[in-house]
mmCIF file with all atom_site columns, C-alpha atoms in Angstrom:
data_model
loop_
_atom_site.group_PDB
_atom_site.id
_atom_site.type_symbol
_atom_site.label_atom_id
_atom_site.label_alt_id
_atom_site.label_comp_id
_atom_site.label_asym_id
_atom_site.label_entity_id
_atom_site.label_seq_id
_atom_site.pdbx_PDB_ins_code
_atom_site.Cartn_x
_atom_site.Cartn_y
_atom_site.Cartn_z
_atom_site.occupancy
_atom_site.B_iso_or_equiv
_atom_site.pdbx_formal_charge
_atom_site.auth_seq_id
_atom_site.auth_comp_id
_atom_site.auth_asym_id
_atom_site.auth_atom_id
_atom_site.pdbx_PDB_model_num
ATOM 1   C CA . MET A 1 1   ? 118.467 81.413  100.492 1.00 57.00 ? 1   MET A CA 1
ATOM 2   C CA . LEU A 1 2   ? 120.258 82.367  103.624 1.00 60.00 ? 2   LEU A CA 1
ATOM 3   C CA . THR A 1 3   ? 118.732 83.832  106.954 1.00 66.00 ? 3   THR A CA 1
ATOM 4   C CA . GLY A 1 4   ? 118.849 87.344  106.453 1.00 63.00 ? 4   GLY A CA 1
ATOM 5   C CA . ASP A 1 5   ? 119.207 87.607  103.048 1.00 69.00 ? 5   ASP A CA 1
ATOM 6   C CA . ALA A 1 6   ? 116.269 89.934  101.391 1.00 69.00 ? 6   ALA A CA 1
ATOM 7   C CA . PHE A 1 7   ? 114.288 89.380  98.153  1.00 71.00 ? 7   PHE A CA 1
ATOM 8   C CA . SER A 1 8   ? 115.298 91.307  95.552  1.00 72.00 ? 8   SER A CA 1
ATOM 9   C CA . SER A 1 9   ? 112.782 94.330  94.452  1.00 74.00 ? 9   SER A CA 1
ATOM 10  C CA . SER A 1 10  ? 113.349 93.610  90.607  1.00 79.00 ? 10  SER A CA 1
ATOM 11  C CA . THR A 1 11  ? 112.045 90.119  90.680  1.00 83.00 ? 11  THR A CA 1
ATOM 12  C CA . PHE A 1 12  ? 108.277 90.474  91.185  1.00 87.00 ? 12  PHE A CA 1
ATOM 13  C CA . ALA A 1 13  ? 104.715 89.876  88.858  1.00 86.00 ? 13  ALA A CA 1
ATOM 14  C CA . VAL A 1 14  ? 101.765 91.930  88.509  1.00 90.00 ? 14  VAL A CA 1
ATOM 15  C CA . GLU A 1 15  ? 98.109  89.509  88.468  1.00 87.00 ? 15  GLU A CA 1
ATOM 16  C CA . LEU A 1 16  ? 95.243  91.693  87.955  1.00 85.00 ? 16  LEU A CA 1
ATOM 17  C CA . GLY A 1 17  ? 91.892  89.877  88.396  1.00 77.00 ? 17  GLY A CA 1
ATOM 18  C CA . ARG A 1 18  ? 91.738  87.372  85.529  1.00 71.00 ? 18  ARG A CA 1
ATOM 19  C CA . PHE A 1 19  ? 95.254  87.871  83.647  1.00 75.00 ? 19  PHE A CA 1
ATOM 20  C CA . GLN A 1 20  ? 99.178  88.936  84.318  1.00 77.00 ? 20  GLN A CA 1
ATOM 21  C CA . VAL A 1 21  ? 100.310 91.966  83.159  1.00 81.00 ? 21  VAL A CA 1
ATOM 22  C CA . GLU A 1 22  ? 102.848 90.937  80.568  1.00 76.00 ? 22  GLU A CA 1
ATOM 23  C CA . THR A 1 23  ? 105.292 93.859  81.632  1.00 81.00 ? 23  THR A CA 1
ATOM 24  C CA . VAL A 1 24  ? 105.672 96.318  84.136  1.00 87.00 ? 24  VAL A CA 1
ATOM 25  C CA . GLN A 1 25  ? 108.913 98.503  84.911  1.00 89.00 ? 25  GLN A CA 1
ATOM 26  C CA . SER A 1 26  ? 108.221 99.511  88.089  1.00 91.00 ? 26  SER A CA 1
ATOM 27  C CA . VAL A 1 27  ? 105.370 99.519  90.919  1.00 93.00 ? 27  VAL A CA 1
ATOM 28  C CA . SER A 1 28  ? 105.588 102.312 93.566  1.00 93.00 ? 28  SER A CA 1
ATOM 29  C CA . GLY A 1 29  ? 103.533 103.522 96.768  1.00 92.00 ? 29  GLY A CA 1
ATOM 30  C CA . LEU A 1 30  ? 102.612 100.364 98.504  1.00 90.00 ? 30  LEU A CA 1
ATOM 31  C CA . GLN A 1 31  ? 102.137 101.264 101.905 1.00 88.00 ? 31  GLN A CA 1
ATOM 32  C CA . LEU A 1 32  ? 100.017 99.971  105.196 1.00 85.00 ? 32  LEU A CA 1
ATOM 33  C CA . GLU A 1 33  ? 98.485  102.927 107.261 1.00 88.00 ? 33  GLU A CA 1
ATOM 34  C CA . GLN A 1 34  ? 96.086  103.307 110.038 1.00 89.00 ? 34  GLN A CA 1
ATOM 35  C CA . ASP A 1 35  ? 94.694  106.819 111.379 1.00 92.00 ? 35  ASP A CA 1
ATOM 36  C CA . VAL A 1 36  ? 95.348  107.228 114.776 1.00 94.00 ? 36  VAL A CA 1
ATOM 37  C CA . ALA A 1 37  ? 92.971  108.518 117.474 1.00 94.00 ? 37  ALA A CA 1
ATOM 38  C CA . GLU A 1 38  ? 93.775  110.664 120.180 1.00 94.00 ? 38  GLU A CA 1
ATOM 39  C CA . VAL A 1 39  ? 91.639  110.847 123.011 1.00 94.00 ? 39  VAL A CA 1
ATOM 40  C CA . ARG A 1 40  ? 91.962  113.463 125.756 1.00 95.00 ? 40  ARG A CA 1
ATOM 41  C CA . GLN A 1 41  ? 90.315  113.088 128.886 1.00 95.00 ? 41  GLN A CA 1
ATOM 42  C CA . VAL A 1 42  ? 90.428  114.334 132.624 1.00 95.00 ? 42  VAL A CA 1
ATOM 43  C CA . SER A 1 43  ? 90.639  112.181 135.373 1.00 94.00 ? 43  SER A CA 1
ATOM 44  C CA . PRO A 1 44  ? 88.191  112.693 139.027 1.00 94.00 ? 44  PRO A CA 1
ATOM 45  C CA . THR A 1 45  ? 91.390  114.948 140.144 1.00 95.00 ? 45  THR A CA 1
ATOM 46  C CA . GLY A 1 46  ? 91.611  117.205 137.191 1.00 94.00 ? 46  GLY A CA 1
ATOM 47  C CA . GLU A 1 47  ? 94.646  115.325 136.091 1.00 95.00 ? 47  GLU A CA 1
ATOM 48  C CA . LEU A 1 48  ? 94.638  115.701 131.662 1.00 95.00 ? 48  LEU A CA 1
ATOM 49  C CA . ILE A 1 49  ? 95.034  111.662 130.372 1.00 95.00 ? 49  ILE A CA 1
ATOM 50  C CA . VAL A 1 50  ? 96.207  111.568 126.440 1.00 95.00 ? 50  VAL A CA 1
ATOM 51  C CA . ARG A 1 51  ? 95.631  108.162 124.891 1.00 94.00 ? 51  ARG A CA 1
ATOM 52  C CA . LYS A 1 52  ? 96.560  107.351 121.557 1.00 95.00 ? 52  LYS A CA 1
ATOM 53  C CA . GLN A 1 53  ? 94.694  104.487 119.776 1.00 94.00 ? 53  GLN A CA 1
ATOM 54  C CA . PRO A 1 54  ? 94.430  102.833 116.407 1.00 93.00 ? 54  PRO A CA 1
ATOM 55  C CA . GLY A 1 55  ? 91.642  104.304 113.987 1.00 90.00 ? 55  GLY A CA 1
ATOM 56  C CA . ALA A 1 56  ? 90.388  103.333 110.472 1.00 89.00 ? 56  ALA A CA 1
ATOM 57  C CA . ARG A 1 57  ? 92.906  101.958 108.122 1.00 86.00 ? 57  ARG A CA 1
ATOM 58  C CA . ARG A 1 58  ? 93.192  104.495 105.160 1.00 85.00 ? 58  ARG A CA 1
ATOM 59  C CA . THR A 1 59  ? 92.907  103.257 102.024 1.00 86.00 ? 59  THR A CA 1
ATOM 60  C CA . GLY A 1 60  ? 96.037  103.665 99.325  1.00 91.00 ? 60  GLY A CA 1
ATOM 61  C CA . GLU A 1 61  ? 97.207  104.494 95.934  1.00 95.00 ? 61  GLU A CA 1
ATOM 62  C CA . ILE A 1 62  ? 99.676  102.718 93.893  1.00 95.00 ? 62  ILE A CA 1
ATOM 63  C CA . THR A 1 63  ? 101.284 103.693 90.597  1.00 96.00 ? 63  THR A CA 1
ATOM 64  C CA . ILE A 1 64  ? 102.617 101.507 88.471  1.00 93.00 ? 64  ILE A CA 1
ATOM 65  C CA . THR A 1 65  ? 105.139 102.516 85.374  1.00 93.00 ? 65  THR A CA 1
ATOM 66  C CA . ARG A 1 66  ? 105.201 99.836  81.915  1.00 91.00 ? 66  ARG A CA 1
ATOM 67  C CA . GLY A 1 67  ? 106.667 99.969  78.859  1.00 88.00 ? 67  GLY A CA 1
ATOM 68  C CA . MET A 1 68  ? 103.843 100.902 75.785  1.00 85.00 ? 68  MET A CA 1
ATOM 69  C CA . ASP A 1 69  ? 103.897 97.826  74.018  1.00 81.00 ? 69  ASP A CA 1
ATOM 70  C CA . LYS A 1 70  ? 101.089 96.158  72.202  1.00 79.00 ? 70  LYS A CA 1
ATOM 71  C CA . SER A 1 71  ? 99.094  93.903  74.713  1.00 78.00 ? 71  SER A CA 1
ATOM 72  C CA . THR A 1 72  ? 95.716  95.084  75.587  1.00 80.00 ? 72  THR A CA 1
ATOM 73  C CA . ALA A 1 73  ? 94.293  93.549  78.274  1.00 81.00 ? 73  ALA A CA 1
ATOM 74  C CA . PHE A 1 74  ? 95.647  95.882  80.864  1.00 84.00 ? 74  PHE A CA 1
ATOM 75  C CA . THR A 1 75  ? 95.145  99.058  78.583  1.00 86.00 ? 75  THR A CA 1
ATOM 76  C CA . ASP A 1 76  ? 91.435  97.962  77.838  1.00 86.00 ? 76  ASP A CA 1
ATOM 77  C CA . TRP A 1 77  ? 91.052  97.574  81.891  1.00 86.00 ? 77  TRP A CA 1
ATOM 78  C CA . ILE A 1 78  ? 92.575  101.088 82.539  1.00 87.00 ? 78  ILE A CA 1
ATOM 79  C CA . LYS A 1 79  ? 89.367  102.475 79.494  1.00 88.00 ? 79  LYS A CA 1
ATOM 80  C CA . ALA A 1 80  ? 86.572  100.491 81.602  1.00 86.00 ? 80  ALA A CA 1
ATOM 81  C CA . THR A 1 81  ? 87.385  103.476 84.342  1.00 85.00 ? 81  THR A CA 1
ATOM 82  C CA . LEU A 1 82  ? 88.532  106.267 82.910  1.00 88.00 ? 82  LEU A CA 1
ATOM 83  C CA . VAL A 1 83  ? 87.101  106.266 78.973  1.00 89.00 ? 83  VAL A CA 1
ATOM 84  C CA . ASN A 1 84  ? 83.897  104.331 79.864  1.00 88.00 ? 84  ASN A CA 1
ATOM 85  C CA . ALA A 1 85  ? 83.118  105.161 83.400  1.00 85.00 ? 85  ALA A CA 1
ATOM 86  C CA . ASP A 1 86  ? 82.595  101.410 84.265  1.00 83.00 ? 86  ASP A CA 1
ATOM 87  C CA . LEU A 1 87  ? 83.756  101.385 87.965  1.00 81.00 ? 87  LEU A CA 1
ATOM 88  C CA . ASP A 1 88  ? 81.482  98.324  89.191  1.00 82.00 ? 88  ASP A CA 1
ATOM 89  C CA . GLY A 1 89  ? 83.344  96.259  85.824  1.00 80.00 ? 89  GLY A CA 1
ATOM 90  C CA . ALA A 1 90  ? 86.622  97.677  86.543  1.00 84.00 ? 90  ALA A CA 1
ATOM 91  C CA . ARG A 1 91  ? 86.986  96.928  90.010  1.00 90.00 ? 91  ARG A CA 1
ATOM 92  C CA . GLN A 1 92  ? 89.473  94.093  90.203  1.00 90.00 ? 92  GLN A CA 1
ATOM 93  C CA . ASN A 1 93  ? 91.579  92.625  93.119  1.00 93.00 ? 93  ASN A CA 1
ATOM 94  C CA . ILE A 1 94  ? 95.071  92.638  91.805  1.00 93.00 ? 94  ILE A CA 1
ATOM 95  C CA . THR A 1 95  ? 98.425  90.676  93.672  1.00 93.00 ? 95  THR A CA 1
ATOM 96  C CA . ILE A 1 96  ? 101.733 91.684  93.550  1.00 93.00 ? 96  ILE A CA 1
ATOM 97  C CA . ALA A 1 97  ? 103.760 88.350  93.483  1.00 91.00 ? 97  ALA A CA 1
ATOM 98  C CA . LEU A 1 98  ? 107.848 89.013  95.111  1.00 90.00 ? 98  LEU A CA 1
ATOM 99  C CA . LYS A 1 99  ? 109.615 86.113  93.586  1.00 87.00 ? 99  LYS A CA 1
ATOM 100 C CA . ASP A 1 100 ? 112.801 84.703  94.276  1.00 84.00 ? 100 ASP A CA 1
ATOM 101 C CA . ALA A 1 101 ? 116.224 83.742  92.154  1.00 82.00 ? 101 ALA A CA 1
ATOM 102 C CA . LYS A 1 102 ? 114.406 80.646  91.220  1.00 84.00 ? 102 LYS A CA 1
ATOM 103 C CA . GLN A 1 103 ? 111.289 82.394  90.198  1.00 85.00 ? 103 GLN A CA 1
ATOM 104 C CA . GLN A 1 104 ? 109.015 81.107  93.423  1.00 87.00 ? 104 GLN A CA 1
ATOM 105 C CA . THR A 1 105 ? 106.725 83.428  94.928  1.00 89.00 ? 105 THR A CA 1
ATOM 106 C CA . VAL A 1 106 ? 107.723 84.091  97.846  1.00 89.00 ? 106 VAL A CA 1
ATOM 107 C CA . ARG A 1 107 ? 105.748 86.931  99.293  1.00 91.00 ? 107 ARG A CA 1
ATOM 108 C CA . ARG A 1 108 ? 101.953 88.298  98.001  1.00 93.00 ? 108 ARG A CA 1
ATOM 109 C CA . ILE A 1 109 ? 100.543 91.264  98.239  1.00 94.00 ? 109 ILE A CA 1
ATOM 110 C CA . HIS A 1 110 ? 96.760  91.877  97.677  1.00 94.00 ? 110 HIS A CA 1
ATOM 111 C CA . LEU A 1 111 ? 95.321  94.795  96.297  1.00 94.00 ? 111 LEU A CA 1
ATOM 112 C CA . THR A 1 112 ? 91.385  94.341  97.009  1.00 93.00 ? 112 THR A CA 1
ATOM 113 C CA . ASN A 1 113 ? 88.826  96.466  94.718  1.00 93.00 ? 113 ASN A CA 1
ATOM 114 C CA . ALA A 1 114 ? 91.241  98.066  92.327  1.00 92.00 ? 114 ALA A CA 1
ATOM 115 C CA . TRP A 1 115 ? 90.921  100.775 89.658  1.00 92.00 ? 115 TRP A CA 1
ATOM 116 C CA . ALA A 1 116 ? 93.102  102.811 87.911  1.00 92.00 ? 116 ALA A CA 1
ATOM 117 C CA . SER A 1 117 ? 91.885  106.531 88.895  1.00 93.00 ? 117 SER A CA 1
ATOM 118 C CA . ARG A 1 118 ? 95.047  108.020 86.517  1.00 94.00 ? 118 ARG A CA 1
ATOM 119 C CA . TRP A 1 119 ? 97.046  107.229 83.449  1.00 93.00 ? 119 TRP A CA 1
ATOM 120 C CA . GLU A 1 120 ? 99.737  109.761 82.097  1.00 94.00 ? 120 GLU A CA 1
ATOM 121 C CA . GLY A 1 121 ? 101.290 109.457 78.415  1.00 90.00 ? 121 GLY A CA 1
ATOM 122 C CA . PRO A 1 122 ? 104.528 108.861 77.644  1.00 90.00 ? 122 PRO A CA 1
ATOM 123 C CA . GLN A 1 123 ? 106.900 112.056 76.868  1.00 87.00 ? 123 GLN A CA 1
ATOM 124 C CA . LEU A 1 124 ? 107.390 112.217 73.518  1.00 87.00 ? 124 LEU A CA 1
ATOM 125 C CA . GLY A 1 125 ? 110.210 113.990 71.987  1.00 86.00 ? 125 GLY A CA 1
ATOM 126 C CA . ALA A 1 126 ? 112.194 113.795 68.205  1.00 87.00 ? 126 ALA A CA 1
ATOM 127 C CA . ALA A 1 127 ? 115.402 114.189 69.881  1.00 86.00 ? 127 ALA A CA 1
ATOM 128 C CA . GLY A 1 128 ? 114.607 111.510 73.186  1.00 80.00 ? 128 GLY A CA 1
ATOM 129 C CA . ASN A 1 129 ? 115.837 107.781 72.332  1.00 84.00 ? 129 ASN A CA 1
ATOM 130 C CA . GLY A 1 130 ? 114.200 106.002 75.194  1.00 84.00 ? 130 GLY A CA 1
ATOM 131 C CA . ALA A 1 131 ? 111.511 103.926 75.376  1.00 86.00 ? 131 ALA A CA 1
ATOM 132 C CA . ALA A 1 132 ? 107.837 105.313 76.042  1.00 88.00 ? 132 ALA A CA 1
ATOM 133 C CA . THR A 1 133 ? 106.365 104.408 79.102  1.00 90.00 ? 133 THR A CA 1
ATOM 134 C CA . GLU A 1 134 ? 102.809 105.186 80.350  1.00 92.00 ? 134 GLU A CA 1
ATOM 135 C CA . GLN A 1 135 ? 101.941 105.302 84.615  1.00 94.00 ? 135 GLN A CA 1
ATOM 136 C CA . VAL A 1 136 ? 98.695  104.173 85.762  1.00 94.00 ? 136 VAL A CA 1
ATOM 137 C CA . THR A 1 137 ? 97.475  105.169 89.211  1.00 95.00 ? 137 THR A CA 1
ATOM 138 C CA . ILE A 1 138 ? 95.323  102.840 91.225  1.00 94.00 ? 138 ILE A CA 1
ATOM 139 C CA . THR A 1 139 ? 93.060  103.082 93.830  1.00 94.00 ? 139 THR A CA 1
ATOM 140 C CA . TYR A 1 140 ? 91.788  100.352 96.379  1.00 93.00 ? 140 TYR A CA 1
ATOM 141 C CA . GLU A 1 141 ? 90.297  100.185 99.504  1.00 92.00 ? 141 GLU A CA 1
ATOM 142 C CA . ASP A 1 142 ? 92.402  97.371  101.674 1.00 92.00 ? 142 ASP A CA 1
ATOM 143 C CA . ILE A 1 143 ? 95.762  95.812  101.690 1.00 92.00 ? 143 ILE A CA 1
ATOM 144 C CA . THR A 1 144 ? 96.870  92.557  103.191 1.00 92.00 ? 144 THR A CA 1
ATOM 145 C CA . VAL A 1 145 ? 100.178 90.925  102.830 1.00 91.00 ? 145 VAL A CA 1
ATOM 146 C CA . GLU A 1 146 ? 101.047 87.514  103.226 1.00 88.00 ? 146 GLU A CA 1
#
Protein backbone atom coordinates (compact mmCIF):
# COMPACT_ATOMS: atom_id res chain seq x y z
CA MET A 1 0.00 0.00 0.00
CA LEU A 2 1.38 3.38 -0.95
CA THR A 3 1.66 6.28 1.44
CA GLY A 4 -1.59 8.21 1.34
CA ASP A 5 -3.76 5.23 0.35
CA ALA A 6 -6.70 4.85 2.71
CA PHE A 7 -7.92 1.49 3.98
CA SER A 8 -11.09 0.13 2.42
CA SER A 9 -14.15 0.53 4.64
CA SER A 10 -15.64 -2.68 3.25
CA THR A 11 -13.03 -5.08 4.62
CA PHE A 12 -13.41 -5.64 8.35
CA ALA A 13 -14.22 -8.25 10.98
CA VAL A 14 -16.09 -8.03 14.29
CA GLU A 15 -14.77 -10.12 17.17
CA LEU A 16 -17.10 -10.49 20.13
CA GLY A 17 -15.34 -11.79 23.20
CA ARG A 18 -14.67 -15.45 22.51
CA PHE A 19 -15.91 -15.64 18.92
CA GLN A 20 -15.99 -13.81 15.61
CA VAL A 21 -19.36 -12.62 14.32
CA GLU A 22 -19.79 -14.62 11.13
CA THR A 23 -21.57 -12.12 8.90
CA VAL A 24 -21.79 -8.35 9.26
CA GLN A 25 -23.20 -5.89 6.76
CA SER A 26 -22.18 -2.63 8.45
CA VAL A 27 -20.96 -1.01 11.64
CA SER A 28 -21.93 2.60 12.31
CA GLY A 29 -21.55 5.10 15.14
CA LEU A 30 -17.86 4.58 15.90
CA GLN A 31 -16.75 7.75 17.65
CA LEU A 32 -14.50 8.92 20.43
CA GLU A 33 -15.85 11.93 22.26
CA GLN A 34 -14.95 14.00 25.29
CA ASP A 35 -16.90 16.59 27.26
CA VAL A 36 -15.65 20.16 27.32
CA ALA A 37 -15.52 21.87 30.70
CA GLU A 38 -15.75 25.64 30.63
CA VAL A 39 -14.24 27.49 33.57
CA ARG A 40 -15.14 31.15 34.12
CA GLN A 41 -13.09 33.20 36.53
CA VAL A 42 -12.48 36.81 37.31
CA SER A 43 -8.92 38.13 37.54
CA PRO A 44 -7.77 40.43 40.38
CA THR A 45 -8.39 43.39 38.05
CA GLY A 46 -11.98 42.31 37.38
CA GLU A 47 -11.33 40.93 33.89
CA LEU A 48 -13.41 37.89 32.88
CA ILE A 49 -11.29 34.86 32.01
CA VAL A 50 -12.90 31.95 30.17
CA ARG A 51 -10.95 28.72 29.73
CA LYS A 52 -12.03 25.50 28.09
CA GLN A 53 -10.44 22.24 29.08
CA PRO A 54 -11.01 18.53 28.49
CA GLY A 55 -13.67 16.94 30.63
CA ALA A 56 -14.74 13.34 31.06
CA ARG A 57 -14.67 10.90 28.14
CA ARG A 58 -18.10 9.90 26.93
CA THR A 59 -19.27 6.36 26.54
CA GLY A 60 -20.90 5.45 23.28
CA GLU A 61 -23.04 3.24 21.11
CA ILE A 62 -22.57 1.54 17.78
CA THR A 63 -25.06 -0.15 15.52
CA ILE A 64 -24.29 -3.42 13.80
CA THR A 65 -26.42 -4.41 10.82
CA ARG A 66 -26.26 -7.99 9.67
CA GLY A 67 -28.21 -10.43 7.58
CA MET A 68 -30.33 -12.81 9.58
CA ASP A 69 -28.88 -16.29 9.15
CA LYS A 70 -28.51 -19.59 10.98
CA SER A 71 -25.60 -18.54 13.20
CA THR A 72 -26.60 -18.53 16.83
CA ALA A 73 -23.59 -17.25 18.82
CA PHE A 74 -24.31 -13.55 18.18
CA THR A 75 -28.06 -14.06 18.67
CA ASP A 76 -27.47 -15.88 21.97
CA TRP A 77 -25.31 -12.98 23.18
CA ILE A 78 -28.09 -10.50 22.33
CA LYS A 79 -30.63 -12.65 24.19
CA ALA A 80 -28.40 -12.76 27.30
CA THR A 81 -29.00 -9.05 27.79
CA LEU A 82 -32.34 -8.25 26.23
CA VAL A 83 -34.27 -11.42 27.12
CA ASN A 84 -32.48 -12.97 30.10
CA ALA A 85 -31.42 -9.65 31.74
CA ASP A 86 -27.97 -11.17 32.43
CA LEU A 87 -25.96 -7.98 32.03
CA ASP A 88 -22.95 -9.28 33.98
CA GLY A 89 -22.72 -12.37 31.77
CA ALA A 90 -23.41 -10.42 28.58
CA ARG A 91 -20.69 -7.78 28.96
CA GLN A 92 -18.04 -8.55 26.38
CA ASN A 93 -15.12 -6.76 24.83
CA ILE A 94 -15.61 -6.20 21.11
CA THR A 95 -12.85 -5.65 18.58
CA ILE A 96 -13.45 -4.29 15.10
CA ALA A 97 -10.50 -5.19 12.90
CA LEU A 98 -9.90 -3.23 9.70
CA LYS A 99 -8.21 -5.33 7.04
CA ASP A 100 -6.09 -4.48 4.01
CA ALA A 101 -6.39 -6.00 0.53
CA LYS A 102 -4.40 -9.05 1.69
CA GLN A 103 -6.82 -9.61 4.61
CA GLN A 104 -4.16 -8.60 7.16
CA THR A 105 -5.38 -6.61 10.16
CA VAL A 106 -4.06 -3.05 9.90
CA ARG A 107 -5.98 -1.32 12.68
CA ARG A 108 -8.08 -2.41 15.66
CA ILE A 109 -10.85 -0.59 17.48
CA HIS A 110 -11.59 -2.01 20.94
CA LEU A 111 -14.89 -1.50 22.75
CA THR A 112 -14.79 -2.36 26.45
CA ASN A 113 -17.67 -3.89 28.45
CA ALA A 114 -20.09 -3.86 25.54
CA TRP A 115 -23.65 -5.18 25.70
CA ALA A 116 -26.69 -5.19 23.43
CA SER A 117 -29.11 -2.42 24.40
CA ARG A 118 -31.52 -2.60 21.45
CA TRP A 119 -32.50 -5.06 18.72
CA GLU A 120 -34.48 -4.24 15.61
CA GLY A 121 -35.78 -7.02 13.40
CA PRO A 122 -36.26 -7.06 9.65
CA GLN A 123 -38.97 -5.27 7.75
CA LEU A 124 -41.10 -7.99 6.26
CA GLY A 125 -43.40 -7.66 3.27
CA ALA A 126 -44.93 -10.01 0.72
CA ALA A 127 -43.82 -7.76 -2.17
CA GLY A 128 -40.25 -7.34 -0.92
CA ASN A 129 -37.29 -9.14 -2.45
CA GLY A 130 -34.44 -8.01 -0.20
CA ALA A 131 -32.58 -9.96 2.43
CA ALA A 132 -33.84 -9.95 6.01
CA THR A 133 -31.47 -7.91 8.19
CA GLU A 134 -31.33 -7.15 11.89
CA GLN A 135 -29.84 -4.13 13.64
CA VAL A 136 -28.30 -4.33 17.09
CA THR A 137 -27.39 -1.27 19.12
CA ILE A 138 -24.40 -1.99 21.33
CA THR A 139 -23.52 0.20 24.28
CA TYR A 140 -19.93 0.28 25.50
CA GLU A 141 -18.00 1.88 28.36
CA ASP A 142 -14.71 2.74 26.66
CA ILE A 143 -13.16 2.82 23.19
CA THR A 144 -9.52 2.63 22.18
CA VAL A 145 -8.07 2.80 18.69
CA GLU A 146 -4.78 1.07 17.85
